[in-house]
Every structure is written in C-alpha cells, then in structure tokens.
Tab-separated table of C-alpha atoms in Angstrom:
chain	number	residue	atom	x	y	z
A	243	UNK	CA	-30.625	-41.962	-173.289
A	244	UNK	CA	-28.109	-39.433	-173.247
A	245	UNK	CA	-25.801	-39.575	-169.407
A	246	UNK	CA	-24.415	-36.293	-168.648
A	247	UNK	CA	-21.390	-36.030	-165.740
A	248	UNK	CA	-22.074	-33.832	-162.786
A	249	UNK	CA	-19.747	-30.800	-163.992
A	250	UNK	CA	-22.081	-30.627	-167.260
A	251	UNK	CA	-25.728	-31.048	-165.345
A	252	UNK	CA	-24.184	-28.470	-163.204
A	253	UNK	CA	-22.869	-26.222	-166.115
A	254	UNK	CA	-26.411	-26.374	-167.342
A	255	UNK	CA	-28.878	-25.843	-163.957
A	256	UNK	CA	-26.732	-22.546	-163.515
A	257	UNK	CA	-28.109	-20.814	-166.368
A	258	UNK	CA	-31.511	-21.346	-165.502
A	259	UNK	CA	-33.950	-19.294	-163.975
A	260	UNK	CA	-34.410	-19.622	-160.198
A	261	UNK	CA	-37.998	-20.759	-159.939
A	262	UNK	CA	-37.407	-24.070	-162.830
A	263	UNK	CA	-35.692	-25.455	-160.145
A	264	UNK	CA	-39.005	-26.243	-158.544
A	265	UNK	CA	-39.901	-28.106	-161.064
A	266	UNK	CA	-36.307	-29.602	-161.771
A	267	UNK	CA	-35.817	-30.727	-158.195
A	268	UNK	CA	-38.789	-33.467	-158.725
A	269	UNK	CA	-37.382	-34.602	-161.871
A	270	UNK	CA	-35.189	-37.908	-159.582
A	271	UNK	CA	-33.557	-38.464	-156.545
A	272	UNK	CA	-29.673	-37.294	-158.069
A	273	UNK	CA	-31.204	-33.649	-159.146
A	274	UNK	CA	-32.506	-32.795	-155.864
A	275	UNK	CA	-29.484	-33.774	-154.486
A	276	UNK	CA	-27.528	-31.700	-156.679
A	277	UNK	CA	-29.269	-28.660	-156.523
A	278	UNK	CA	-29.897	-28.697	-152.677
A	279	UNK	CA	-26.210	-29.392	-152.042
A	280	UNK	CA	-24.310	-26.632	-150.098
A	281	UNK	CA	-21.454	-26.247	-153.095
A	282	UNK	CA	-23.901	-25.713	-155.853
A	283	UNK	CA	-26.210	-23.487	-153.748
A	284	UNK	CA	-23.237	-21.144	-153.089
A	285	UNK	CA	-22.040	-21.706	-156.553
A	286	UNK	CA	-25.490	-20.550	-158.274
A	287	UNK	CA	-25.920	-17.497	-155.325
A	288	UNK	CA	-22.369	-15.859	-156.759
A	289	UNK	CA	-23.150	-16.355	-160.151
A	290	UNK	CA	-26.539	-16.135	-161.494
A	291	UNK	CA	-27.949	-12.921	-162.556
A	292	UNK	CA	-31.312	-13.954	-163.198
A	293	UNK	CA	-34.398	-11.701	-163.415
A	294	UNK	CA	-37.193	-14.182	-163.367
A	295	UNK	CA	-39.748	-12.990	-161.209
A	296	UNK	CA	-43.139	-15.004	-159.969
A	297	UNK	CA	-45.600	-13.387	-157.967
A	298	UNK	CA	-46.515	-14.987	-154.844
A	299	UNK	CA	-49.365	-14.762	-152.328
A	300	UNK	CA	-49.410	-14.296	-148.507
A	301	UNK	CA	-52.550	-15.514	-146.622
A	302	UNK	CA	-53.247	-15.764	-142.748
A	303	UNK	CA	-55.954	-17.736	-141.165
A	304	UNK	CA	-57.092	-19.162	-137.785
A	305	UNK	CA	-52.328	-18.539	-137.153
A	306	UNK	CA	-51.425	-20.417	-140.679
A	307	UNK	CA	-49.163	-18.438	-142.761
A	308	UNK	CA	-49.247	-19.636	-146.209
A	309	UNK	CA	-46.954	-18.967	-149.246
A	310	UNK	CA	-48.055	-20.289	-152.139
A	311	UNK	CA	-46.984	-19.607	-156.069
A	312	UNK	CA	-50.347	-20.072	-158.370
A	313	UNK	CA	-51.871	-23.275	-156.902
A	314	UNK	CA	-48.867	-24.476	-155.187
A	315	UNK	CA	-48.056	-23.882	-151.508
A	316	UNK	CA	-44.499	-22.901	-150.923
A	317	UNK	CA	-44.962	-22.709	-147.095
A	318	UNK	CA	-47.783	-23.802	-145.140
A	319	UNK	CA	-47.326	-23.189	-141.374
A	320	UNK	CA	-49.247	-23.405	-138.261
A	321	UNK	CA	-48.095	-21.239	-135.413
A	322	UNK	CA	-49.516	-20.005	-131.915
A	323	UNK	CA	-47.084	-16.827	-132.880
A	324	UNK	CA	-49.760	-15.830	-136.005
A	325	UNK	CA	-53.332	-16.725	-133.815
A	326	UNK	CA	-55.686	-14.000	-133.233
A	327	UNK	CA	-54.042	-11.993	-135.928
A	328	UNK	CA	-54.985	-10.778	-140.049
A	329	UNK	CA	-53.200	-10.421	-142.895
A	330	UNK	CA	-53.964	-6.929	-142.302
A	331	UNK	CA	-52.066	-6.656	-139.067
A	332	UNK	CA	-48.945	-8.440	-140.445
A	333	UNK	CA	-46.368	-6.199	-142.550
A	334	UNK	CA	-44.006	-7.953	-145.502
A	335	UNK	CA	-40.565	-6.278	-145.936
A	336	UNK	CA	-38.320	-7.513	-149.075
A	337	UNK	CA	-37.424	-9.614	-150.588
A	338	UNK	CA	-33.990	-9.378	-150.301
A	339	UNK	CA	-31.915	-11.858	-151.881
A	340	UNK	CA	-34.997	-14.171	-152.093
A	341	UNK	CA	-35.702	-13.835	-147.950
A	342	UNK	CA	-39.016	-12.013	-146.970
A	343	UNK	CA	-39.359	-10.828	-143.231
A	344	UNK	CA	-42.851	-10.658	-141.906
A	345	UNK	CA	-43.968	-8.630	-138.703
A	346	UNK	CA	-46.948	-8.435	-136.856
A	347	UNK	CA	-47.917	-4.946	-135.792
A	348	UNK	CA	-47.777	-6.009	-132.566
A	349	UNK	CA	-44.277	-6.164	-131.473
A	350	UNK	CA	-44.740	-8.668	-128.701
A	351	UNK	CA	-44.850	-11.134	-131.254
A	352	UNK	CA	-41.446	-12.166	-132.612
A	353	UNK	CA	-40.434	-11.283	-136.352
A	354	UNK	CA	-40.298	-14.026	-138.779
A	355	UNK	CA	-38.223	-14.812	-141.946
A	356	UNK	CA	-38.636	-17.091	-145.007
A	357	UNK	CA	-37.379	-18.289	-148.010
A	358	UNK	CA	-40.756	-19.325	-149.915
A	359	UNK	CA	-38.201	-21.105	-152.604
A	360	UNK	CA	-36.526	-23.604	-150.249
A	361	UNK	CA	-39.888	-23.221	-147.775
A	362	UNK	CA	-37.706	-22.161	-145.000
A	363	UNK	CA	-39.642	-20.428	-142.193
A	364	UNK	CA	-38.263	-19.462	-138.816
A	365	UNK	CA	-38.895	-17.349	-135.688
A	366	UNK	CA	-36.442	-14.885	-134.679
A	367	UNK	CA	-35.724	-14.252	-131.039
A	368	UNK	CA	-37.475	-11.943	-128.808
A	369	UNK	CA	-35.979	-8.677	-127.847
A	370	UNK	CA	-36.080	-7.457	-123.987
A	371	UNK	CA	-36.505	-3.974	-123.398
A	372	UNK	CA	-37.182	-3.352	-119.623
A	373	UNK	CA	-36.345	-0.226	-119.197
A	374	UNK	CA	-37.658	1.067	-122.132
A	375	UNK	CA	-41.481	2.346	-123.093
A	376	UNK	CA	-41.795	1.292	-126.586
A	377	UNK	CA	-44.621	2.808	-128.600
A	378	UNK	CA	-44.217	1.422	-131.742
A	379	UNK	CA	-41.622	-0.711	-133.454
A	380	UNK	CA	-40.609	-1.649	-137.424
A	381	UNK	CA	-37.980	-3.803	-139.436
A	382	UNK	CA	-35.568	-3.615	-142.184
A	383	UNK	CA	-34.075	-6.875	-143.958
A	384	UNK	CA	-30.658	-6.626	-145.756
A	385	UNK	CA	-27.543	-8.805	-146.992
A	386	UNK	CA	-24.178	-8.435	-146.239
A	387	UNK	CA	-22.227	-11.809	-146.890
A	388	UNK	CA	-25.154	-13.195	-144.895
A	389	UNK	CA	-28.732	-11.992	-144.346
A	390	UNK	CA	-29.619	-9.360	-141.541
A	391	UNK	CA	-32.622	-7.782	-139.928
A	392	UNK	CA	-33.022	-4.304	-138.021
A	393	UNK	CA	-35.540	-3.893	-135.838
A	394	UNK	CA	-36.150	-0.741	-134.578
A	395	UNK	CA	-38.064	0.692	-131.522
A	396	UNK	CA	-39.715	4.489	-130.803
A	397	UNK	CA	-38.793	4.817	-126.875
A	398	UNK	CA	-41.387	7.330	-125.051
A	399	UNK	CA	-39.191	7.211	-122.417
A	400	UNK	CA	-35.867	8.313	-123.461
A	401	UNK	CA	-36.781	10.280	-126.765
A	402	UNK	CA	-35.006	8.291	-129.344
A	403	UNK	CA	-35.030	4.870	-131.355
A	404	UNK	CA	-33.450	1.718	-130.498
A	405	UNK	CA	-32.148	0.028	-133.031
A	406	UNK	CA	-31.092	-3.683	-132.768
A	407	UNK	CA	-29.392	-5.711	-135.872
A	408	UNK	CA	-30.053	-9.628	-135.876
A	409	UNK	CA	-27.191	-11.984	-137.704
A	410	UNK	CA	-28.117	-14.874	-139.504
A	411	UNK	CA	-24.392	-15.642	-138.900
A	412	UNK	CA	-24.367	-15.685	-135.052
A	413	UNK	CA	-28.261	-16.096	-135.162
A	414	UNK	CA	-28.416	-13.396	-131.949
A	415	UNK	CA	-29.175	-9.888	-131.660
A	416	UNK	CA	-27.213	-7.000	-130.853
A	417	UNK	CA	-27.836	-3.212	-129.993
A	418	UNK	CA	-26.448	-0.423	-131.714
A	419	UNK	CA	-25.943	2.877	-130.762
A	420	UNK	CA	-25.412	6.225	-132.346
A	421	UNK	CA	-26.216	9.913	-131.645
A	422	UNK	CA	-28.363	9.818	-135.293
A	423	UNK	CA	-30.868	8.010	-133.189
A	424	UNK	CA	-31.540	10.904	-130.627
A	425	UNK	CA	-34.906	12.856	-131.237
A	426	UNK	CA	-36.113	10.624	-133.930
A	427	UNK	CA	-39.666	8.584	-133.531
A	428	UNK	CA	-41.153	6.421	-136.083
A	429	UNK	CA	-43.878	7.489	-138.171
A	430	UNK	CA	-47.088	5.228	-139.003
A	431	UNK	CA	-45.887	2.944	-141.925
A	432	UNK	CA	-42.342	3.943	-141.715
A	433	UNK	CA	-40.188	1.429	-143.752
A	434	UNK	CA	-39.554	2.747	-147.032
A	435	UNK	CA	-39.980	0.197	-149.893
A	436	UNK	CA	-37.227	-0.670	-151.929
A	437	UNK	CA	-36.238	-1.910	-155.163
A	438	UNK	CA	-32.583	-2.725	-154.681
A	439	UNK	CA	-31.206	-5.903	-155.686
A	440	UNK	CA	-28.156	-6.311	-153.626
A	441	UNK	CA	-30.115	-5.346	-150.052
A	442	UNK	CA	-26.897	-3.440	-148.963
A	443	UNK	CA	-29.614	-0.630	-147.529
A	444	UNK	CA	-32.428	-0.670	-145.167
A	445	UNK	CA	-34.415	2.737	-145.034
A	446	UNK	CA	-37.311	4.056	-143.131
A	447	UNK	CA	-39.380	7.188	-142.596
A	448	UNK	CA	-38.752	8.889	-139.477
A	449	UNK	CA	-39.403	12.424	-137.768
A	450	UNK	CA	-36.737	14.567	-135.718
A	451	UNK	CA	-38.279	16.413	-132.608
A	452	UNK	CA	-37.716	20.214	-132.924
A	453	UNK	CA	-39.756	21.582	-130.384
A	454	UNK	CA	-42.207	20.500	-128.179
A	455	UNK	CA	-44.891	20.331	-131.033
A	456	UNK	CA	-42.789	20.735	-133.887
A	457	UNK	CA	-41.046	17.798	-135.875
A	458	UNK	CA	-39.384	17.466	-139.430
A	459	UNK	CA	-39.799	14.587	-141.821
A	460	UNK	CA	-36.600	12.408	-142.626
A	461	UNK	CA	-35.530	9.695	-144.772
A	462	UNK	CA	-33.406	7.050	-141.932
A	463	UNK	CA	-31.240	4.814	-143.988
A	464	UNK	CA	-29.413	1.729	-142.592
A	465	UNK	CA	-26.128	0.301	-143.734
A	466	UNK	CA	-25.840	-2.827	-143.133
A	467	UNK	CA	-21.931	-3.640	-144.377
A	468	UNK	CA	-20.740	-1.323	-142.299
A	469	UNK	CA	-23.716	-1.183	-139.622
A	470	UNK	CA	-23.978	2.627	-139.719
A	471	UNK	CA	-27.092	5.398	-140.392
A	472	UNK	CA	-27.827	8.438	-142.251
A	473	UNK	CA	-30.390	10.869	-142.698
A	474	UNK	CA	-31.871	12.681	-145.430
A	475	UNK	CA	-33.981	15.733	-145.192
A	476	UNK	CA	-37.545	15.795	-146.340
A	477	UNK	CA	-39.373	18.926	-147.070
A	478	UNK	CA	-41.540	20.034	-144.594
A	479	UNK	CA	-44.545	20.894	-146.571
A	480	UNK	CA	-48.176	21.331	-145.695
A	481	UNK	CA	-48.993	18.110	-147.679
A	482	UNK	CA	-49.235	14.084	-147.390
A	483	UNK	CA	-46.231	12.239	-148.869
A	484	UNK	CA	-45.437	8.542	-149.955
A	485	UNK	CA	-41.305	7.371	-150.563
A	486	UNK	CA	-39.881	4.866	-151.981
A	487	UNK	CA	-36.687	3.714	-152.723
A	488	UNK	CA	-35.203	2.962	-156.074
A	489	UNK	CA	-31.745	2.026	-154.634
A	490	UNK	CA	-29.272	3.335	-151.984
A	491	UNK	CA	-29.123	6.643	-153.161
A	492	UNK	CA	-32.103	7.327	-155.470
A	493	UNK	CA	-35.394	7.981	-154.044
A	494	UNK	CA	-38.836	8.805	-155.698
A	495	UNK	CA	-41.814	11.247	-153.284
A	496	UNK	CA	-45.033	11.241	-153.833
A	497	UNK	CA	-46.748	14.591	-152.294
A	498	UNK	CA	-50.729	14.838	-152.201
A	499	UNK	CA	-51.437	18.223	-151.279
A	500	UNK	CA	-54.271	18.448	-148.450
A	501	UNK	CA	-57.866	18.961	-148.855
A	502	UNK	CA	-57.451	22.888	-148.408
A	503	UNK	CA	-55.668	22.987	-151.748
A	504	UNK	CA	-55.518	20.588	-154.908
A	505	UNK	CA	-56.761	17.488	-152.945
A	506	UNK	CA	-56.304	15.362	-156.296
A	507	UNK	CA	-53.036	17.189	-157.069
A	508	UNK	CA	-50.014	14.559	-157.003
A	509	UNK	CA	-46.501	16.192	-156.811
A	510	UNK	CA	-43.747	13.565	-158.204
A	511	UNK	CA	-40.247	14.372	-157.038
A	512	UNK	CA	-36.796	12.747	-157.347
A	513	UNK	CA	-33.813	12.823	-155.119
A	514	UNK	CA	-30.221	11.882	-156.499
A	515	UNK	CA	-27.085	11.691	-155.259
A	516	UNK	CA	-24.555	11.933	-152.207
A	517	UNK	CA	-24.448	13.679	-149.449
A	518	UNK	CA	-24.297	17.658	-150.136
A	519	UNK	CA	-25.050	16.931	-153.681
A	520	UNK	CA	-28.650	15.554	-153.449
A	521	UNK	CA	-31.307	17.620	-153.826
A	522	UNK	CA	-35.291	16.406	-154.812
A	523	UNK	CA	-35.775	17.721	-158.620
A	524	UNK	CA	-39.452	18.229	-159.463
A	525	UNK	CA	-40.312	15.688	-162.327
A	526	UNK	CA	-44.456	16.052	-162.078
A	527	UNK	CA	-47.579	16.846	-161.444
A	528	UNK	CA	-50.531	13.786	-162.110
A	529	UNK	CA	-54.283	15.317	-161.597
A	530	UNK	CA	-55.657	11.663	-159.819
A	531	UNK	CA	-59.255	11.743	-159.815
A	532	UNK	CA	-61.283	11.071	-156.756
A	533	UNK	CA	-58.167	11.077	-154.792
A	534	UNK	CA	-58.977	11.388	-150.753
A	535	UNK	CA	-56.230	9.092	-149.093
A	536	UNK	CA	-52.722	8.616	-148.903
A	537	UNK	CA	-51.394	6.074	-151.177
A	538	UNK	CA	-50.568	2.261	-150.742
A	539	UNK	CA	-47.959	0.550	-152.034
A	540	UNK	CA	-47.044	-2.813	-153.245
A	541	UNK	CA	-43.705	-3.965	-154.953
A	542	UNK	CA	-43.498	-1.053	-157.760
A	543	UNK	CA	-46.968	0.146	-157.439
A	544	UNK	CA	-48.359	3.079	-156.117
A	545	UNK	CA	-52.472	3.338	-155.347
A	546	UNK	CA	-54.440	6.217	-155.860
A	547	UNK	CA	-57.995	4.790	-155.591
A	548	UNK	CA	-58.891	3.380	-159.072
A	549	UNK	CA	-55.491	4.809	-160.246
A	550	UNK	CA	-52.152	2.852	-159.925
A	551	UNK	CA	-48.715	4.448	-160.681
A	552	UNK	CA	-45.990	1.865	-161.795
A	553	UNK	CA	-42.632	3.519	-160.329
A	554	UNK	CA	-40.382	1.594	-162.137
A	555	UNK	CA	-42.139	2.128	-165.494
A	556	UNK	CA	-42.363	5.325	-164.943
A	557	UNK	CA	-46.633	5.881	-165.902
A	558	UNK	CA	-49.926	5.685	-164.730
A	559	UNK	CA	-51.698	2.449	-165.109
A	560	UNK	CA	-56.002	3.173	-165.840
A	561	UNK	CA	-57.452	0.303	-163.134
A	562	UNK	CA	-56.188	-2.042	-160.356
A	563	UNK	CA	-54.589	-5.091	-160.620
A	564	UNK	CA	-57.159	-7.509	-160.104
A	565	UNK	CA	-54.810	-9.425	-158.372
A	566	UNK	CA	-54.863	-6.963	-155.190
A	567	UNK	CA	-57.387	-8.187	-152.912
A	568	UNK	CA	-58.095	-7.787	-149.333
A	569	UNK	CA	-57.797	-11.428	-147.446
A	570	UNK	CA	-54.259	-11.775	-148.679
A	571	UNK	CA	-50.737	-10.062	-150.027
A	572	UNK	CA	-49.110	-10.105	-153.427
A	573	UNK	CA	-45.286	-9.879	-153.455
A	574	UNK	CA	-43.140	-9.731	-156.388
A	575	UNK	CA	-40.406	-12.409	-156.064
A	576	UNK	CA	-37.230	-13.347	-157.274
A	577	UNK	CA	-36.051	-16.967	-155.247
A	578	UNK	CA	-32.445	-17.628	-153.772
A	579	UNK	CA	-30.206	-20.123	-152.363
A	580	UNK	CA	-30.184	-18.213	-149.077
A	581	UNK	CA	-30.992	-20.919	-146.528
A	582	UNK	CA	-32.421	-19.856	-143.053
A	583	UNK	CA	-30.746	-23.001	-141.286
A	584	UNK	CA	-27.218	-21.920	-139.703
C-alpha cells in the first residue's frame, strides 16, 4: 500500500473535477477531512478551472425542497417557508460560483440560497418595506470576494425600484440608491439568464415610464464589485422578445413578431460592446413552426414549442430534452467550495 503525505494527496485532489469529490469524500475519515478543511477549500476555489458540469434536479412537495444529482439527494429539506407552494411558483437564479438562489413568487416569503455540493441551505432575512407598495419583486446572485444577492422591488407608490444587496460577509442587507432606479418597474420574468462564470454581473429586464401609457424596454445590469447599475436600450418594437446574457457585456434577443405579422418568425440579434459602442447586429431569422408563445428558458436553452435553440451552440435542436418535465427543474451545475456558513 502506497502512503502519500498531505502536500501530495493535496497536489492531486486539486486537479480533479469538482463533483469526484463526492465520491472521494467517502473514501475514509482523513479525506473528508482534507477536502472539507477551510485551507484546501480556499486553495481549490483560487485555483481550479474546472468545467465539469452535472445536471441536477429541483423538486417541491408538501414544503420539501430537494436537490438531488441522478439518484442521490444533495439537499433534502423540510420548511414551513416552501408549504402551500409548487415548483412552478418558485424561480432558480444561477449558479454562480456553485451557489443557486431560489425565490418564491411570493415575496413575503424569504429568498433562499444553496450550495447543492456541500448541501448547504439557508434562509435569508426578511426585508421591511413599510412605506412602500410593492407590486412585484425579483433577485440577482453574484460574487465579489464573497457571494451576494440583489433583491429588487417595483414600488406603486413612489414610481421606481428598490434595490437592496445582501452580504454573505456581514450576512445583513442594505439599501442602495441611485437616480437609474427612478421610472423603472419590473417586467413579468425579469431576470435575465446568464452564462458568466465569474458572477461579477447581475442583469434584469426592466421598463422606463415615458408617459402615462407609454414605456420603453431596458436591459438593468447590476455590478456587484463596485455596487453600481446601468442600462441598456432595447428596441421598442411591435414584437415579443426573450434576452439572455452571454457575459457582462454580450447579450443575445430573441424577437417573435406578433400574431398580426410572421407569428412563427424568430428574429436573432446580438449586442456587443461598451457603452456608446454597442449596438444589436442582426445575426437571424429561424421560421419555428407552430410557434404561439413566448419562449422559456433553461440554462442555454431556448423553447419554442417542440423546437429548442441551444444559445451557446449556436443551432436549433429538432425535439425537447426529455429531461424537461413539469413537477420539477433541471439546472446545469458546476459545484464550489463556497460555503453558506459565515
């Protein structure tokens, strides 16, 4: 029986792929030791590169949340927070840096994190907003040295969003404020899914009161090192549009023009670029039969009925995944060291 020292054991876990640790933590007592110490978990979280991804599935029933990879649970959880509500009523954002945030639609009920690798789960705090006459409400998880989480509200009241960032850090909230804010309201599905690695940016799709009656779409994009937003214009056409985000300054439209015109008509655009030098560039135009909804999403994944358009891969797929079912959500996954516990 080959011995190895620490230094070499460790040497050898940090070129592996995130999710054999699930299997290499059971191996004895001194692995799991090892790999769940603070020092190597920071270690392996600056240095591994690692593109091993796992799919993993999201249920909810009678308020258990459960995470499980193939047959194995990752997180099994019983909570009053979850009772009375679907899967359907529940909204995934990320992962970033292995974290997944989940929100109920309902936004009395507080926002919850997890790290289905290390089967971290935990309840952030409530936010009080008195004066305030919230309509609707959505999140945005990101990483900067340490994870964070926008949440923000549409205010009927005052005409603007509210937009509070929670610290894993301090593990508190705190309000921001900027004039950005003013005359924007959230629209229905409004974060904007992303396939950034780093989760520097947090974006969502928001409107800008012009007149009474009269709004115009916008991209809202979130910061989070240095905690600031900008907006991007969207063209305010007569047609149905999906976004999503290919990283912090790259973004991919989908426009499906409206039953007056070419209802199966799909319009692919791309926008590139900084400030006064992005533009959206026409790339193409898909004919998508039987087409009479805006599109879903998951991970890279666009639906068009029977029809499923892989954004990253640039092409149409001919049926879908079998793996996307009602009763339960897919997300594509890549685990982390991130822990959840302060």
């Amino acid at each position: 029986m080959v011995i190895m020292n620490i230094d070499e054991l460790t040497e050898i876990f940090l070129h592996l792929p995130v999710q054999s640790f699930l299997r290499c933590r059971a191996v004895c007592k001194f692995w799991e030791d090892l790999i769940d110490s603070r020092p190597f978990k920071k270690l392996y979280n600056n240095v591994n590169k690692s593109d091993d991804t796992v799919y993993l599935k999201f249920s909810l029933s009678n308020g258990q949340i459960r995470v499980q990879h193939n047959k194995k649970a990752l997180i099994s959880e019983e909570s009053d927070h979850f009772k009375g509500f679907t899967i359907g009523e529940v909204r995934l954002h990320g992962p970033v840096k292995g974290l997944i945030c989940i929100e109920c639609t309902n936004p009395e009920v507080p926002i919850a994190i997890c790290n289905p690798f290390l089967g971290q789960l935990k309840f952030l705090p409530l936010i009080s907003n008195p004066s305030c006459r919230i309509i609707c409400s959505t999140v945005g998880v990101g990483f900067d040295e340490d994870y964070k989480v926008v949440q923000l509200f549409s205010c009927k009241k005052h005409l603007c969003l509210h937009a509070h960032v929670y610290s894993g850090r301090t593990n508190s909230w705190r309000e921001l404020s900027g004039a950005v804010l003013d005359n924007l309201q959230l629209r229905y599905n409004s974060t904007i899914k992303s396939g950034c690695k780093n989760g520097y940016f947090a974006h969502w799709r928001v409107s800008r009161r012009i007149k009474r009656y009269e709004c115009s779409g916008e991209i809202l994009s979130f910061d989070m090192k240095n905690e600031v937003f900008k907006t991007i214009m969207v063209p305010a056409d007569r047609i149905c549009s999906k976004i999503f985000a290919e990283d912090e300054h790259s973004f991919l439209r989908f426009d499906i023009a409206t039953p007056l015109y070419d209802s199966n008509l799909v319009g692919i655009y791309e926008l590139k670029g900084k400030g006064s030098e992005s533009r959206w560039n026409h790339v193409t135009n898909v004919d998508v039969p039987s087409l009479n909804y805006i599109p879903g999403s998951i991970d890279t994944c666009v639906f068009f009925e029977q029809h499923v358009y892989d954004y990253r891969a640039r092409k149409f797929l001919s049926l879908l995944p079998k793996r996307y079912r009602i009763g339960f959500r897919i997300v594509e996954y890549r685990g982390s060291f991130v822990s959840l516990n302060a």
